[in-house]
C-alpha positions as CSV (number, residue, x, y, z in Angstrom):
1,M,105.2,158.5,87.5
2,N,108.3,160.4,86.3
3,L,111.8,160.2,87.6
4,R,111.5,163.5,89.5
5,S,108.5,162.2,91.5
6,K,110.2,158.9,92.2
7,L,113.3,160.7,93.5
8,A,111.2,163.0,95.6
9,I,109.3,160.1,97.1
10,A,112.6,158.2,97.7
11,F,114.1,161.2,99.5
12,A,111.0,161.6,101.6
13,G,110.9,157.9,102.4
14,V,114.6,157.9,103.5
15,G,114.1,161.0,105.6
16,A,111.0,159.7,107.2
17,A,112.6,156.4,108.0
18,A,115.6,158.1,109.5
19,A,113.4,160.4,111.6
20,V,111.2,157.5,112.8
21,L,114.2,155.4,113.8
22,V,115.9,158.3,115.6
23,G,112.5,159.1,117.3
24,V,111.9,155.6,118.4
25,F,115.4,155.2,119.7
26,S,115.2,158.5,121.6
27,Y,111.8,157.6,123.1
28,Q,113.0,154.2,124.2
29,T,116.2,155.7,125.7
30,A,114.3,158.4,127.5
31,S,111.7,155.9,128.8
32,T,114.3,153.5,130.0
33,R,116.3,156.1,131.8
34,I,113.2,157.6,133.5
35,N,112.0,154.2,134.6
36,A,115.5,153.4,135.9
37,E,115.6,156.7,137.7
38,L,112.2,155.9,139.3
39,D,113.4,152.5,140.5
40,R,116.6,153.9,141.9
41,S,114.6,156.7,143.7
42,L,112.2,154.1,145.2
43,L,115.1,151.9,146.4
44,T,116.9,154.9,148.0
45,T,113.8,156.1,149.7
46,S,112.9,152.6,151.0
47,A,116.4,152.3,152.5
48,E,116.1,155.7,154.2
49,L,112.6,154.7,155.5
50,A,113.9,151.4,156.8
51,A,116.6,153.3,158.7
52,G,113.9,155.5,160.4
53,A,114.0,158.6,158.3
54,T,110.3,159.4,158.2
55,Q,110.9,162.9,156.8
56,V,111.1,161.5,153.3
57,L,107.3,161.0,153.5
58,A,106.6,164.6,154.7
59,P,104.0,166.5,152.6
60,N,105.3,168.9,149.9
61,R,105.5,172.3,151.7
62,F,105.3,174.2,148.4
63,T,101.9,172.6,147.3
64,R,100.3,171.8,150.7
65,G,97.1,173.8,151.5
66,P,96.4,175.3,155.0
67,H,93.9,172.5,155.9
68,D,95.9,169.5,154.4
69,D,96.9,166.7,156.7
70,D,100.1,164.8,156.6
71,H,98.8,162.6,153.8
72,D,97.8,165.3,151.3
73,E,97.5,164.6,147.6
74,S,100.6,166.7,146.8
75,Q,102.8,163.8,148.1
76,P,103.5,161.4,145.1
77,I,104.7,158.6,147.4
78,V,102.5,156.0,149.1
79,A,104.1,154.0,152.0
80,Q,102.8,151.1,154.0
81,A,104.3,148.3,156.2
82,I,103.5,144.6,155.7
83,A,103.7,142.5,158.9
84,P,105.0,139.0,158.8
85,D,101.4,137.8,159.4
86,G,100.3,139.6,156.2
87,S,98.6,142.6,157.9
88,V,99.1,146.0,156.2
89,R,99.5,149.3,157.9
90,P,99.9,152.8,156.2
91,I,103.0,154.6,157.4
92,G,102.9,157.8,155.4
93,G,102.5,159.5,152.1
94,R,99.2,159.5,150.2
95,P,96.2,158.0,152.0
96,V,96.1,155.2,149.4
97,R,96.1,151.5,150.1
98,L,98.2,149.5,147.7
99,D,97.3,145.9,146.8
100,V,99.5,143.2,148.3
101,D,99.9,139.9,146.5
102,D,101.3,136.6,147.6
103,A,104.9,137.4,146.6
104,D,104.8,140.5,148.8
105,W,103.5,138.5,151.8
106,A,106.2,135.9,151.2
107,L,108.9,138.6,151.1
108,A,107.6,140.1,154.4
109,A,107.4,136.7,156.1
110,T,110.7,135.1,155.0
111,G,112.7,137.6,153.0
112,S,116.3,138.4,154.0
113,P,117.1,142.1,154.8
114,G,117.2,144.3,151.7
115,R,115.7,141.8,149.3
116,N,113.2,143.6,147.1
117,R,110.9,143.3,144.1
118,Y,109.3,145.8,141.7
119,A,105.7,145.8,140.4
120,D,103.2,148.0,138.7
121,R,99.9,148.7,140.5
122,T,96.8,150.7,139.7
123,V,94.7,152.4,142.3
124,T,92.0,154.1,140.3
125,P,92.6,156.6,138.9
126,D,96.4,156.6,139.4
127,D,99.1,154.2,138.3
128,Y,102.0,153.4,140.6
129,R,105.5,152.0,140.4
130,V,105.8,149.8,143.6
131,I,108.8,148.4,145.5
132,T,108.6,145.9,148.3
133,V,111.7,145.6,150.5
134,A,112.1,142.9,153.2
135,L,113.3,144.1,156.6
136,G,114.2,140.6,157.8
137,A,114.4,139.2,161.4
138,G,110.6,138.9,161.6
139,R,110.0,142.6,161.1
140,G,108.0,142.2,157.8
141,A,108.6,144.5,154.8
142,I,108.2,148.1,153.6
143,Q,106.2,148.8,150.5
144,L,106.6,152.1,148.6
145,G,104.7,153.3,145.6
146,I,105.2,156.4,143.5
147,D,102.7,158.0,141.2
148,V,103.9,157.6,137.6
149,D,101.0,159.5,135.9
150,E,103.2,162.6,135.5
151,T,106.0,160.5,134.1
152,R,103.8,158.9,131.6
153,H,102.4,162.3,130.7
154,V,105.9,163.5,130.0
155,L,106.6,160.5,127.9
156,A,103.4,161.0,126.0
157,E,104.3,164.6,125.3
158,L,107.8,163.4,124.2
159,A,106.2,160.9,121.8
160,A,103.9,163.6,120.4
161,R,106.8,165.9,119.8
162,I,108.8,163.1,118.2
163,A,105.9,162.4,115.9
164,M,105.6,166.1,115.0
165,V,109.3,166.4,114.3
166,S,109.1,163.2,112.2
167,A,106.3,164.7,110.2
168,L,108.2,167.9,109.7
169,V,111.3,165.9,108.6
170,L,109.1,164.0,106.2
171,V,107.8,167.2,104.6
172,A,111.3,168.8,104.6
173,A,112.8,165.7,103.0
174,A,110.0,165.6,100.4
175,V,110.6,169.3,99.5
176,A,114.4,168.8,99.5
177,G,114.0,165.7,97.5
178,W,111.8,167.4,94.9
179,L,114.3,170.3,94.6
180,I,117.3,168.0,94.3
181,A,115.4,165.7,91.9
182,R,114.4,168.8,89.8
183,R,118.0,169.9,89.7
184,I,119.3,166.4,88.8
185,T,116.6,165.7,86.2
186,R,116.6,169.1,84.5
187,R,119.5,168.1,82.3
188,L,118.0,164.6,81.8
189,V,114.8,166.2,80.6
190,R,116.7,168.3,78.1
191,L,118.6,165.2,77.0
192,T,115.4,163.2,76.7
193,K,113.9,165.9,74.5
194,V,116.9,165.8,72.2
195,T,116.7,162.0,72.0
196,E,113.0,162.1,71.2
197,Q,113.7,164.7,68.5
198,V,116.5,162.5,67.1
199,S,114.2,159.5,67.0
200,G,111.3,161.4,65.5
201,D,112.9,164.0,63.2
202,G,116.5,162.7,62.6
203,L,119.7,164.4,63.7
204,P,119.0,167.9,65.0
205,E,121.4,170.7,64.4
206,V,121.6,171.5,68.1
207,A,124.2,170.9,70.8
208,V,123.5,169.1,74.0
209,T,124.6,171.2,76.9
210,A,126.7,169.3,79.3
211,G,126.5,171.5,82.4
212,G,128.6,169.5,84.9
213,R,131.2,166.8,85.4
214,D,129.0,164.3,87.2
215,E,127.5,161.2,85.5
216,V,124.7,163.3,83.9
217,G,127.2,165.8,82.6
218,R,129.4,163.0,81.2
219,L,126.3,161.4,79.6
220,A,125.3,164.7,78.0
221,T,128.9,165.1,76.7
222,S,129.1,161.6,75.4
223,F,125.7,162.0,73.7
224,D,126.7,165.3,72.1
225,R,129.9,163.6,70.8
226,M,127.8,160.7,69.5
227,L,125.4,163.1,67.7
228,T,128.4,164.9,66.2
229,R,129.9,161.6,65.0
230,L,126.5,160.5,63.6
231,A,126.1,163.7,61.7
232,D,129.6,163.4,60.3
233,A,128.9,159.8,59.4
234,R,125.7,160.8,57.7
235,D,127.5,163.6,55.7
236,D,130.3,161.1,54.9
237,Q,127.7,158.6,53.7
238,E,126.0,161.2,51.5
239,R,129.3,162.2,50.0
240,L,130.2,158.5,49.4
241,V,126.8,157.9,47.7
242,Q,127.2,161.0,45.5
243,D,130.8,160.1,44.6
244,A,129.9,156.5,43.9
245,A,127.0,157.6,41.7
246,H,129.3,159.9,39.8
247,E,132.0,157.1,39.4
248,L,129.4,154.5,38.3
249,R,128.2,156.7,35.5
250,T,131.4,156.2,33.5
251,P,131.4,152.4,33.3
252,L,127.6,152.2,33.0
253,T,127.7,154.7,30.1
254,S,130.4,152.7,28.4
255,L,128.5,149.5,28.9
256,R,125.3,151.1,27.6
257,T,127.2,152.3,24.5
258,N,128.7,148.9,24.0
259,A,125.3,147.3,24.4
260,S,123.9,149.5,21.7
261,V,126.8,148.5,19.4
262,L,126.2,144.9,20.2
263,R,122.9,145.2,18.4
264,R,125.0,145.5,15.2
265,F,127.5,142.8,16.2
266,A,127.0,140.9,12.9
267,E,128.0,144.0,10.9
268,L,131.3,144.4,12.7
269,T,134.7,143.2,11.5
270,P,136.4,140.4,13.5
271,A,138.9,143.0,14.8
272,A,136.1,145.4,15.9
273,R,134.3,142.5,17.6
274,A,137.4,141.5,19.6
275,R,137.9,145.2,20.6
276,L,134.3,145.5,21.6
277,L,134.3,142.3,23.7
278,D,137.6,143.3,25.4
279,D,136.1,146.7,26.2
280,V,132.9,145.1,27.7
281,D,135.0,142.6,29.7
282,G,137.3,145.4,31.0
283,E,134.4,147.6,32.0
284,T,132.6,144.8,33.8
285,R,135.8,144.0,35.7
286,E,136.2,147.7,36.6
287,L,132.5,147.8,37.7
288,T,132.9,144.7,39.8
289,H,136.1,146.1,41.4
290,L,134.4,149.4,42.2
291,I,131.4,147.6,43.8
292,D,133.7,145.5,45.9
293,E,135.6,148.6,47.1
294,L,132.3,150.4,47.9
295,V,131.1,147.4,49.9
296,E,134.5,147.3,51.7
297,L,134.2,151.0,52.7
298,A,130.4,150.9,53.5
299,T,130.5,147.8,55.7
300,R,133.9,148.5,57.3
301,R,134.6,144.8,57.2
302,H,138.2,145.5,58.2
303,E,136.9,146.8,61.5
304,A,134.8,143.8,62.3
305,E,137.8,141.5,62.2
306,E,139.2,140.6,65.7
307,A,142.5,142.1,66.6
308,R,145.3,139.7,67.5
309,P,149.2,139.6,67.4
310,V,150.3,140.0,63.8
311,E,153.9,139.9,62.4
312,L,154.0,142.6,59.7
313,A,156.7,140.8,57.7
314,T,154.4,137.8,57.2
315,V,151.4,140.0,56.1
316,A,153.5,142.0,53.8
317,E,155.0,138.9,52.3
318,R,151.6,137.4,51.5
319,A,150.5,140.7,49.9
320,A,153.7,141.0,47.8
321,D,153.4,137.4,46.6
322,R,149.8,137.9,45.5
323,V,150.7,141.1,43.5
324,R,153.7,139.3,42.0
325,R,151.5,136.6,40.6
326,R,149.0,139.1,39.2
327,S,151.4,141.5,37.7
328,G,154.6,139.6,37.0
329,R,156.5,142.5,38.6
330,V,159.6,142.1,40.8
331,I,158.8,143.1,44.4
332,R,161.5,143.3,47.0
333,L,160.6,143.1,50.7
334,E,162.8,144.5,53.4
335,A,161.2,143.9,56.8
336,D,162.1,143.6,60.4
337,T,160.2,141.3,62.8
338,T,157.9,143.9,64.2
339,T,154.7,142.4,65.7
340,V,151.6,144.5,66.3
341,R,148.2,143.9,67.7
342,G,146.0,144.3,64.7
343,R,143.6,142.9,62.1
344,P,145.7,140.7,59.7
345,K,143.2,140.7,56.7
346,G,142.8,144.5,56.9
347,L,146.6,145.0,57.0
348,E,147.1,142.6,54.1
349,R,144.4,144.4,52.1
350,A,146.0,147.8,52.8
351,I,149.5,146.6,51.7
352,S,148.0,144.9,48.6
353,N,146.3,148.2,47.6
354,L,149.5,150.1,48.0
355,L,151.3,147.6,45.8
356,E,148.6,147.5,43.1
357,N,148.6,151.3,43.1
358,A,152.4,151.3,42.6
359,V,152.1,148.7,39.8
360,K,149.5,150.8,38.1
361,F,151.5,154.0,38.1
362,D,154.8,152.2,37.5
363,G,153.6,150.0,34.7
364,G,156.3,150.9,32.2
365,S,159.3,150.6,34.6
366,V,161.5,147.5,34.9
367,E,162.8,148.6,38.3
368,P,161.7,146.5,41.3
369,I,159.0,147.8,43.6
370,D,160.3,148.0,47.2
371,V,158.3,147.3,50.3
372,V,159.9,148.4,53.6
373,V,158.5,147.4,57.0
374,H,160.3,148.9,60.0
375,E,158.9,149.4,63.5
376,G,155.3,149.7,62.5
377,R,155.9,151.8,59.4
378,I,155.0,150.3,56.0
379,E,156.4,152.0,52.9
380,V,155.9,151.1,49.2
381,R,158.5,152.7,46.9
382,D,158.2,152.9,43.1
383,R,159.9,154.6,40.2
384,G,156.8,155.9,38.5
385,P,156.0,159.5,37.7
386,G,155.8,160.5,41.3
387,I,153.2,162.6,43.1
388,D,152.5,166.2,42.2
389,E,152.7,168.5,45.1
390,A,149.1,169.6,44.6
391,D,147.9,166.0,44.9
392,A,149.9,165.0,47.9
393,D,147.2,166.0,50.4
394,H,144.4,164.3,48.4
395,V,145.8,160.9,47.3
396,F,143.9,159.1,50.1
397,D,140.6,160.8,49.4
398,R,137.8,158.7,48.0
399,F,137.5,158.8,44.2
400,H,140.4,161.2,43.9
401,R,142.3,160.9,40.7
402,A,145.4,162.8,39.7
403,D,145.6,164.2,36.2
404,A,148.1,161.5,35.3
405,A,145.6,158.8,36.4
406,R,142.6,159.8,34.5
407,G,143.0,157.2,31.8
408,L,144.2,154.4,34.1
409,P,141.9,151.7,35.4
410,G,140.9,151.7,39.1
411,S,138.1,152.7,41.4
412,G,139.8,155.5,43.2
413,L,139.0,153.8,46.5
414,G,142.1,151.7,47.1
415,L,144.1,154.3,49.0
416,A,141.0,155.4,50.8
417,I,140.8,151.9,52.2
418,V,144.4,152.2,53.2
419,R,143.6,155.3,55.2
420,E,140.7,153.5,56.9
421,V,142.9,150.6,57.9
422,A,145.5,152.9,59.3
423,L,143.0,154.8,61.4
424,V,141.6,151.5,62.8
425,H,145.2,150.7,63.9
426,D,145.7,154.2,65.4
427,G,148.1,155.2,62.7
428,T,148.5,157.7,59.9
429,V,149.0,157.7,56.1
430,F,151.7,159.5,54.1
431,A,152.6,160.1,50.4
432,E,155.8,161.8,49.4
433,A,158.3,162.0,46.5
434,R,161.1,159.5,46.3
435,A,164.7,160.6,45.8
436,G,165.7,160.0,42.2
437,G,162.1,159.9,41.0
438,G,159.0,158.0,42.0
439,A,156.9,158.0,45.1
440,V,156.9,156.6,48.6
441,V,153.3,155.8,49.8
442,G,152.4,154.0,53.0
443,F,151.0,154.1,56.5
444,T,152.0,153.6,60.1
445,I,150.7,151.6,63.0
446,G,150.1,153.3,66.4
447,T,152.9,152.8,68.9
448,N,150.4,151.7,71.5
449,R,149.8,148.6,69.2
450,L,153.5,147.6,68.9
451,L,154.3,144.4,70.8
452,P,157.7,143.7,72.3
453,N,159.8,142.0,69.7
454,S,163.2,142.1,68.0
455,H,163.7,144.2,64.8
456,H,166.3,142.4,62.8
457,D,165.9,143.1,59.2
458,H,165.6,140.5,56.5
459,V,165.4,141.0,52.7
460,E,163.4,138.9,50.3
461,D,163.3,139.2,46.4
C-alpha cells in the first residue's frame, strides 16, 4: 500500500470516527431529552388528574371517528386507579389494562401524597412508559401510561439518518483524503523518482522542483541543493584526479629515467652516481609529499577534527618553530591573544603551509619572514619576488604554479589546503603584494568564530 492510499484511509478513518462520535452523542442527547420530556408530561398529567381534571384524558377530537367511544385508540394515554386493597379500575384513556406489581400496590396502600415511581410496561403490541403516583390518606394511587411506540419510531428514524450521514461523511472524508493525499504526495512521487534515478543511473542533470514552502517543499529544496553539491563534488573530484595524474607524471617520469640509468650504475663516475642518487632521493620525497597532500585534500582530515577554543598565537608559534627547525630561517611572530573556535591541527597545517611557501619563494633572502596574527586575520609576509597580478587570483588553486615557480620543488597543493582550512572556519584567503617588495599571503577566520578575549600584541623572534 502506497503513502497516498494510507493517507486516504487515515482521513476516512478520522472522518468516520468523528461522524460516529457526533452521531452517538446526538442520538443519546435526543433520546435522553425525549424520555425526560415524557416523564415530565406524565408527572404533570398525573397531578392534573389527581386534582380532578378529567379532560386531560378526553379523546383526540382531530383523529376520533364518528363511532368512537371515550376510550378510542387515538388517545395515547392509559389511566387507571389502584385502590388501597389492590383492586384496579380504569378511569380513562385507552381501554388497556396495565400490569400492577407489588411496588405499585405498596405505593397505593401506604405511599405519601405525590410519591411516584416510573416503569416500562408492554401490553402487546404496544410499549408504555408508566408512572404510579400515590394519593395518600387511604385513597390509593393513580397510574398513567403513555404509548412510546411513536417516540421509539422517531428515535429509530433519527438513528437511521445518523447512520446515513456517517456513511456519507465516511465517503466524503475518503474522497477528500485521497485528493489531499494526491496533492501532498505528488511532489514526493517526483522526488522519489529522482532519488531512484540517482541510485540507479548516478547524478541526473535535472532540477528538483520545490513547489512550496511546507515540509515537502523544503525537503525538495534541500535535496536539490544536495544534488547540486554532489555534482560539484563529483566534478571537483574528477578535476583533482586529472590534475593529480598530470602532476604525478613528472616525478614518475624522472624516477623511470633514473631507474634506467641505474642499470648502468657501475659505468658512472662517483660524481654522477652522487647526483643520480640525490635526484632519486629528491624525486621520492617530492612524490611522498604530493601523495600526502592529495590524501589531505581527498579525505578532508582537517574537517573531521573536533572544533574547540584555540588561541591563534599558540598555533602560529608551533608552526613557526617547526619551519625554523626545517629551514633555519628567522621567523618573527607578532600576535595578539585572539581565541577562536576552530580545529587546531588544521589551523597549524595552514600556517605551516604559508610559511613553507614563503621560505620556498624567499630562499635567497636574509630578511626575516613575518607572521602577523590580529583579530582572526593571519598574514605571512616575505621579501621574495612577489606575486604577479595575473597569478593573484589563482595562487590558491590546486596544482597552480606561477612561471617563477616552475623549477621549484613542491606539490602545488599547499595553498589549496590553506583555502580549504579557511573555508572550514568560515573565512577567506588573500594574496597581495607587499610594500617594498615581496608578498603578503594569508587567510581569515569568520567573525562568528571569534571568542571574547583581549587583543594585546606580543612579538617573538
